[in-house]
């Protein structure tokens, strides 16, 4: 099993000259947003998932530093450091936090104190899911495991055949009602969280092509959930929505992107590999609009927040676009290094983390 990054497969680095990013227009500043606070953690060079539980934020840096913050003023609640660099994190239910190290060690902490650790038999690039007093892990070899949140005792494991290539990027694992939702290749799969048994599985995309690279269709990154309908991206192939109550496909449409999606009750938003930002109807997948204003910039997955879609880029900017038509509403600055993770909303604070370890909280004026 060989792990490769989305950036390599999408030709983000190396090779010939890259297309020049579209020049940014003057900042519209049509909505008032101000930086409320900032702080520093270590550099972030792994697929960080910033976890929000109410107004509490849990995040981490590559060197194994974990921090719990309150979103209103950025106050540190706790800070801890595990013994080695991280490969995946952070998962948290607001009490227990979980990360996976580069040596495949799953570590659980509570209030900054280590509870337990367990060896995972494969590489992990997806933040653990902490829910229902359990910790769930999706590994790169298509295995899913469940551990007791208090003791670390392994409860069950579900294994699928591995592929020759896997992405060194975050996949899909989350809870919807009493079902554990995971992405396995191009399929969204519903598992019983108590036993790991499969309740249903739905293909969002089907592997095609003559080689392993062309057949790589993992579900990636953040998803968009409204009620029981969960929408996700299959790497470089499609975006689709699944009714998790029925275990049926609502729609799937071709889309060449490498990062996850987000949305609201009306739309699903996504970023293509070339930086175009699209909106699709949540009902049927019809395209609502496309914006090329940020084309050829390396973008994060989007975050739908109120009347805006927030996306981060590779020079430390957060772009706020209208959910109605993709027009610019404001542009926020950080420390000039790339935005390292999809922006998140905690209370009324928009939080962004950069590669250089800057953590920035923005609030409406």
Coordinates of C-alpha atoms in Angstrom, one line a residue:
X1 CA 0.0 0.0 0.0
X2 CA 1.5 3.3 -1.1
X3 CA 0.2 6.6 0.3
X4 CA 0.3 9.7 -1.9
X5 CA -0.9 13.2 -1.3
X6 CA -3.7 14.9 -3.1
X7 CA -1.3 17.7 -4.0
X8 CA 1.0 15.4 -5.8
X9 CA -1.8 13.8 -7.8
X10 CA -3.3 17.2 -8.6
X11 CA 0.2 18.4 -9.8
X12 CA 0.3 21.1 -7.0
X13 CA 4.1 20.9 -6.9
X14 CA 7.0 20.4 -9.3
X15 CA 6.8 19.9 -13.0
X16 CA 6.4 22.8 -15.5
X17 CA 5.2 26.3 -14.8
X18 CA 1.9 26.5 -13.0
X19 CA -0.9 28.8 -14.2
X20 CA -0.7 32.2 -12.7
X21 CA -3.5 32.8 -10.1
X22 CA -6.2 35.2 -11.1
X23 CA -5.4 38.7 -9.8
X24 CA -7.4 39.6 -6.7
X25 CA -9.8 42.5 -7.1
X26 CA -9.8 45.3 -4.4
X27 CA -11.4 44.0 -1.2
X28 CA -15.1 44.7 -1.2
X29 CA -15.5 44.7 2.6
X30 CA -19.3 44.5 2.2
X31 CA -19.7 42.8 5.5
X32 CA -18.0 43.9 8.7
X33 CA -15.6 41.3 10.2
X34 CA -12.7 42.0 12.6
X35 CA -9.9 40.0 14.1
X36 CA -10.8 39.4 17.7
X37 CA -7.8 37.4 18.9
X38 CA -4.8 35.3 17.7
X39 CA -2.3 32.9 19.2
X40 CA 0.5 30.6 18.1
X41 CA 0.9 26.8 18.1
X42 CA 3.6 24.9 16.3
X43 CA 3.7 24.5 12.5
X44 CA 0.9 22.4 10.9
X45 CA 2.0 20.1 8.1
X46 CA -0.5 17.3 8.5
X47 CA -4.2 17.1 7.6
X48 CA -5.5 18.9 10.7
X49 CA -9.2 18.8 11.6
X50 CA -10.0 21.7 14.0
X51 CA -12.7 20.3 16.3
X52 CA -15.5 22.5 17.6
X53 CA -17.8 21.5 20.5
X54 CA -20.0 24.4 21.4
X55 CA -17.6 27.3 22.0
X56 CA -14.7 25.1 22.8
X57 CA -12.0 24.5 20.1
X58 CA -9.5 21.6 20.1
X59 CA -6.5 21.7 17.7
X60 CA -3.0 20.5 17.3
X61 CA 0.4 21.1 15.6
X62 CA 2.6 18.7 13.8
X63 CA 5.1 18.4 16.8
X64 CA 2.4 16.8 19.0
X65 CA 1.1 19.9 20.8
X66 CA -2.6 19.9 21.5
X67 CA -4.5 23.0 22.7
X68 CA -8.1 23.4 24.0
X69 CA -9.4 27.0 23.5
X70 CA -12.5 28.9 24.2
X71 CA -13.6 30.7 21.1
X72 CA -14.9 34.0 22.5
X73 CA -11.5 35.4 23.5
X74 CA -9.1 32.7 22.4
X75 CA -8.2 31.8 26.0
X76 CA -6.3 28.6 26.5
X77 CA -8.2 26.0 28.6
X78 CA -5.4 23.5 28.5
X79 CA -2.3 22.6 26.5
X80 CA -0.5 19.3 26.2
X81 CA 2.2 17.6 24.2
X82 CA 2.4 13.9 23.2
X83 CA 5.7 12.3 22.8
X84 CA 6.0 12.3 19.0
X85 CA 4.8 14.1 15.8
X86 CA 1.2 13.7 14.6
X87 CA -0.3 12.1 11.5
X88 CA -4.0 12.7 12.2
X89 CA -6.2 14.7 14.5
X90 CA -8.0 16.1 16.3
X91 CA -11.1 14.2 17.3
X92 CA -13.0 15.5 20.4
X93 CA -16.4 15.3 22.0
X94 CA -15.5 18.3 24.2
X95 CA -14.2 16.2 27.0
X96 CA -11.9 13.5 25.4
X97 CA -9.5 14.4 22.6
X98 CA -7.8 11.8 20.3
X99 CA -4.9 12.0 17.8
X100 CA -2.8 9.5 15.9
X101 CA 1.0 9.8 15.7
X102 CA 3.2 9.0 12.8
X103 CA 4.2 5.7 14.4
X104 CA 0.5 4.7 14.3
X105 CA -0.2 5.3 18.0
X106 CA -3.7 6.3 18.9
X107 CA -3.6 8.6 22.0
X108 CA -6.6 9.8 24.0
X109 CA -6.4 12.7 26.4
X110 CA -8.8 14.4 28.8
X111 CA -8.3 18.0 29.9
X112 CA -4.7 17.7 28.6
X113 CA -3.9 14.6 30.5
X114 CA -3.2 11.3 28.7
X115 CA -5.8 8.6 29.3
X116 CA -4.5 5.8 27.2
X117 CA -2.7 4.8 24.0
X118 CA -3.2 2.0 21.5
X119 CA -1.2 0.8 18.5
X120 CA -3.1 1.0 15.1
X121 CA -1.9 -1.6 12.6
X122 CA -1.9 0.8 9.6
X123 CA -1.2 4.4 8.8
X124 CA -3.9 7.0 9.7
X125 CA -4.5 10.3 8.1
X126 CA -8.1 11.0 9.2
X127 CA -8.9 12.5 12.6
X128 CA -10.4 10.0 15.0
X129 CA -14.1 10.4 15.8
X130 CA -14.9 10.7 19.5
X131 CA -18.7 10.0 20.1
X132 CA -20.9 8.0 22.4
X133 CA -18.0 7.3 24.9
X134 CA -16.1 5.7 22.1
X135 CA -13.2 6.5 19.8
X136 CA -13.5 5.4 16.1
X137 CA -10.5 5.3 13.7
X138 CA -10.5 5.1 9.9
X139 CA -7.1 3.9 8.7
X140 CA -5.6 4.2 5.3
X141 CA -5.9 0.4 4.7
X142 CA -9.7 0.7 4.7
X143 CA -10.1 -0.6 8.2
X144 CA -12.4 0.9 10.8
X145 CA -11.9 0.3 14.5
X146 CA -13.7 1.2 17.7
X147 CA -12.2 1.7 21.2
X148 CA -13.7 2.3 24.6
X149 CA -13.2 6.0 25.3
X150 CA -12.3 5.5 29.0
X151 CA -10.0 2.6 28.8
X152 CA -8.8 2.2 25.1
X153 CA -10.0 -1.4 24.9
X154 CA -10.6 -2.4 21.3
X155 CA -14.3 -3.1 20.8
X156 CA -14.4 -4.2 17.2
X157 CA -12.7 -3.8 13.8
X158 CA -14.1 -3.8 10.3
X159 CA -11.6 -4.5 7.4
X160 CA -12.0 -4.0 3.7
X161 CA -9.6 -5.1 1.0
X162 CA -6.8 -2.5 0.6
X163 CA -5.8 -0.7 -2.6
X164 CA -2.4 -0.3 -4.2
X165 CA -2.7 3.5 -3.6
X166 CA -4.3 5.5 -0.9
X167 CA -4.5 9.2 -0.2
X168 CA -2.4 10.8 2.5
X169 CA -5.3 13.0 3.2
X170 CA -8.3 13.1 5.6
X171 CA -11.2 10.8 4.7
X172 CA -14.8 10.7 5.9
X173 CA -15.9 9.4 9.3
X174 CA -18.7 10.9 11.4
X175 CA -21.9 10.0 13.3
X176 CA -25.4 10.6 12.0
X177 CA -28.0 9.5 14.5
X178 CA -27.2 6.0 15.5
X179 CA -25.2 5.2 12.4
X180 CA -21.4 5.6 11.9
X181 CA -20.8 7.0 8.5
X182 CA -17.4 6.2 6.8
X183 CA -15.9 6.7 3.3
X184 CA -14.4 3.5 1.9
X185 CA -13.0 4.1 -1.6
X186 CA -15.8 5.9 -3.5
X187 CA -18.6 4.5 -1.3
X188 CA -20.3 6.0 1.7
X189 CA -20.9 3.2 4.2
X190 CA -23.2 3.1 7.2
X191 CA -22.0 1.0 10.1
X192 CA -23.6 -0.1 13.4
X193 CA -21.3 1.7 15.9
X194 CA -21.9 -1.0 18.5
X195 CA -20.6 -3.9 16.4
X196 CA -19.1 -2.6 13.1
X197 CA -21.6 -4.5 11.0
X198 CA -22.6 -2.9 7.7
X199 CA -26.1 -1.5 7.5
X200 CA -25.8 -0.1 3.9
X201 CA -23.3 1.2 1.4
X202 CA -23.8 3.6 -1.5
X203 CA -21.4 4.4 -4.3
X204 CA -20.9 8.2 -4.9
X205 CA -18.4 7.4 -7.6
X206 CA -17.2 4.2 -9.4
X207 CA -13.5 3.5 -10.1
X208 CA -12.5 3.7 -13.7
X209 CA -9.3 4.0 -15.6
X210 CA -6.4 1.8 -16.6
X211 CA -4.0 2.4 -13.7
X212 CA -4.1 2.8 -9.9
X213 CA -3.9 6.6 -10.0
X214 CA -6.9 6.9 -12.3
X215 CA -8.8 4.5 -10.1
X216 CA -8.2 6.4 -6.8
X217 CA -11.6 7.7 -5.7
X218 CA -11.5 8.0 -1.9
X219 CA -14.1 10.2 -0.2
X220 CA -12.1 13.1 1.2
X221 CA -12.3 15.8 3.7
X222 CA -15.3 17.6 5.3
X223 CA -18.9 16.8 4.4
X224 CA -22.1 18.7 4.4
X225 CA -25.0 17.4 6.5
X226 CA -28.6 18.6 6.6
X227 CA -30.8 16.3 8.6
X228 CA -30.2 12.8 7.4
X229 CA -28.7 13.8 4.1
X230 CA -24.9 13.8 3.9
X231 CA -23.0 15.2 0.9
X232 CA -19.3 14.3 0.2
X233 CA -16.6 14.5 -2.5
X234 CA -15.1 11.5 -4.2
X235 CA -11.5 12.6 -5.0
X236 CA -11.2 14.1 -8.5
X237 CA -14.4 12.3 -9.7
X238 CA -17.7 13.5 -8.2
X239 CA -19.7 15.2 -5.5
X240 CA -22.8 13.4 -4.3
X241 CA -25.4 13.2 -1.5
X242 CA -26.7 10.2 0.4
X243 CA -29.9 9.8 2.5
X244 CA -28.3 8.0 5.5
X245 CA -31.7 7.1 6.9
X246 CA -32.6 5.1 3.8
X247 CA -29.1 4.2 2.6
X248 CA -29.9 5.6 -0.9
X249 CA -28.2 7.9 -3.3
X250 CA -29.9 11.3 -3.7
X251 CA -27.7 12.5 -6.5
X252 CA -24.1 12.5 -7.8
X253 CA -22.5 14.9 -10.3
X254 CA -19.1 14.9 -11.9
X255 CA -16.6 17.2 -10.2
X256 CA -12.8 17.4 -10.3
X257 CA -11.8 18.5 -6.8
X258 CA -9.4 17.2 -4.1
X259 CA -10.9 18.8 -0.9
X260 CA -14.2 18.3 0.9
X261 CA -17.5 20.1 0.7
X262 CA -19.8 22.1 2.9
X263 CA -23.2 23.6 2.5
X264 CA -26.5 24.9 3.9
X265 CA -30.1 23.9 3.6
X266 CA -30.2 25.1 0.0
X267 CA -26.8 24.5 -1.5
X268 CA -23.6 22.4 -1.4
X269 CA -20.4 24.3 -2.0
X270 CA -17.1 22.8 -3.3
X271 CA -13.7 23.9 -4.7
X272 CA -12.4 22.4 -7.9
X273 CA -8.7 21.4 -8.3
X274 CA -8.1 24.6 -10.4
X275 CA -9.6 26.9 -7.8
X276 CA -13.1 27.4 -9.2
X277 CA -15.8 27.5 -6.5
X278 CA -19.1 25.9 -7.3
X279 CA -22.5 25.7 -5.7
X280 CA -24.9 22.8 -6.4
X281 CA -28.6 22.5 -5.5
X282 CA -28.9 20.3 -2.4
X283 CA -32.1 18.9 -3.8
X284 CA -30.9 17.5 -7.2
X285 CA -27.3 18.5 -7.8
X286 CA -28.0 21.1 -10.5
X287 CA -25.3 23.7 -10.7
X288 CA -26.4 27.1 -9.2
X289 CA -23.3 29.2 -9.8
X290 CA -19.5 29.0 -10.4
X291 CA -16.9 31.6 -9.4
X292 CA -13.5 31.8 -11.1
X293 CA -12.3 34.8 -9.0
X294 CA -9.9 32.6 -7.1
X295 CA -8.8 30.3 -9.9
X296 CA -5.4 28.7 -9.7
X297 CA -5.1 29.3 -6.0
X298 CA -4.6 26.4 -3.7
X299 CA -7.8 26.5 -1.6
X300 CA -9.1 24.8 1.5
X301 CA -12.5 23.2 1.6
X302 CA -15.3 25.7 2.0
X303 CA -17.3 26.6 5.1
X304 CA -20.9 27.9 4.7
X305 CA -21.5 30.5 7.5
X306 CA -24.6 32.7 7.3
X307 CA -24.7 34.6 4.0
X308 CA -21.0 33.7 3.3
X309 CA -18.9 30.9 2.0
X310 CA -15.5 31.1 3.6
X311 CA -12.4 29.5 1.9
X312 CA -8.7 29.8 2.8
X313 CA -5.9 30.1 0.3
X314 CA -2.1 29.4 0.1
X315 CA -1.1 33.0 1.0
X316 CA -3.0 33.2 4.3
X317 CA -6.2 34.9 3.1
X318 CA -9.7 33.9 4.1
X319 CA -12.1 34.8 1.3
X320 CA -15.8 35.4 2.1
X321 CA -18.1 34.9 -0.9
X322 CA -21.8 35.3 -1.2
X323 CA -23.8 32.1 -0.9
X324 CA -26.2 33.5 -3.5
X325 CA -23.8 34.0 -6.4
X326 CA -20.2 33.7 -5.3
X327 CA -19.5 37.4 -5.4
X328 CA -16.8 38.7 -2.9
X329 CA -18.0 40.0 0.4
X330 CA -14.8 40.5 2.3
X331 CA -11.2 39.2 2.6
X332 CA -9.4 38.5 5.9
X333 CA -5.6 38.4 6.5
X334 CA -3.6 36.1 8.7
X335 CA 0.2 35.7 8.9
X336 CA 0.9 35.2 5.2
X337 CA 1.4 31.4 5.3
X338 CA -1.1 29.0 3.8
X339 CA -4.3 28.2 5.6
X340 CA -3.7 24.7 6.9
X341 CA -7.2 23.5 7.6
X342 CA -10.8 24.2 6.6
X343 CA -12.0 27.3 8.6
X344 CA -14.5 26.5 11.3
X345 CA -17.2 28.4 13.2
X346 CA -17.3 28.3 17.0
X347 CA -20.2 30.3 18.4
X348 CA -20.0 33.5 16.4
X349 CA -16.2 33.2 15.9
X350 CA -14.7 32.2 12.6
X351 CA -11.4 30.4 13.3
X352 CA -8.5 29.8 10.9
X353 CA -5.2 28.0 11.4
X354 CA -2.1 28.6 9.2
X355 CA 0.8 26.4 8.3
X356 CA 3.1 28.5 10.4
X357 CA 1.0 27.8 13.4
X358 CA -1.0 31.0 13.7
X359 CA -4.6 30.6 15.1
X360 CA -6.9 33.5 14.3
X361 CA -10.4 34.3 15.5
X362 CA -12.6 36.6 13.5
X363 CA -16.0 38.0 14.7
X364 CA -18.7 40.1 13.0
X365 CA -18.6 43.8 13.8

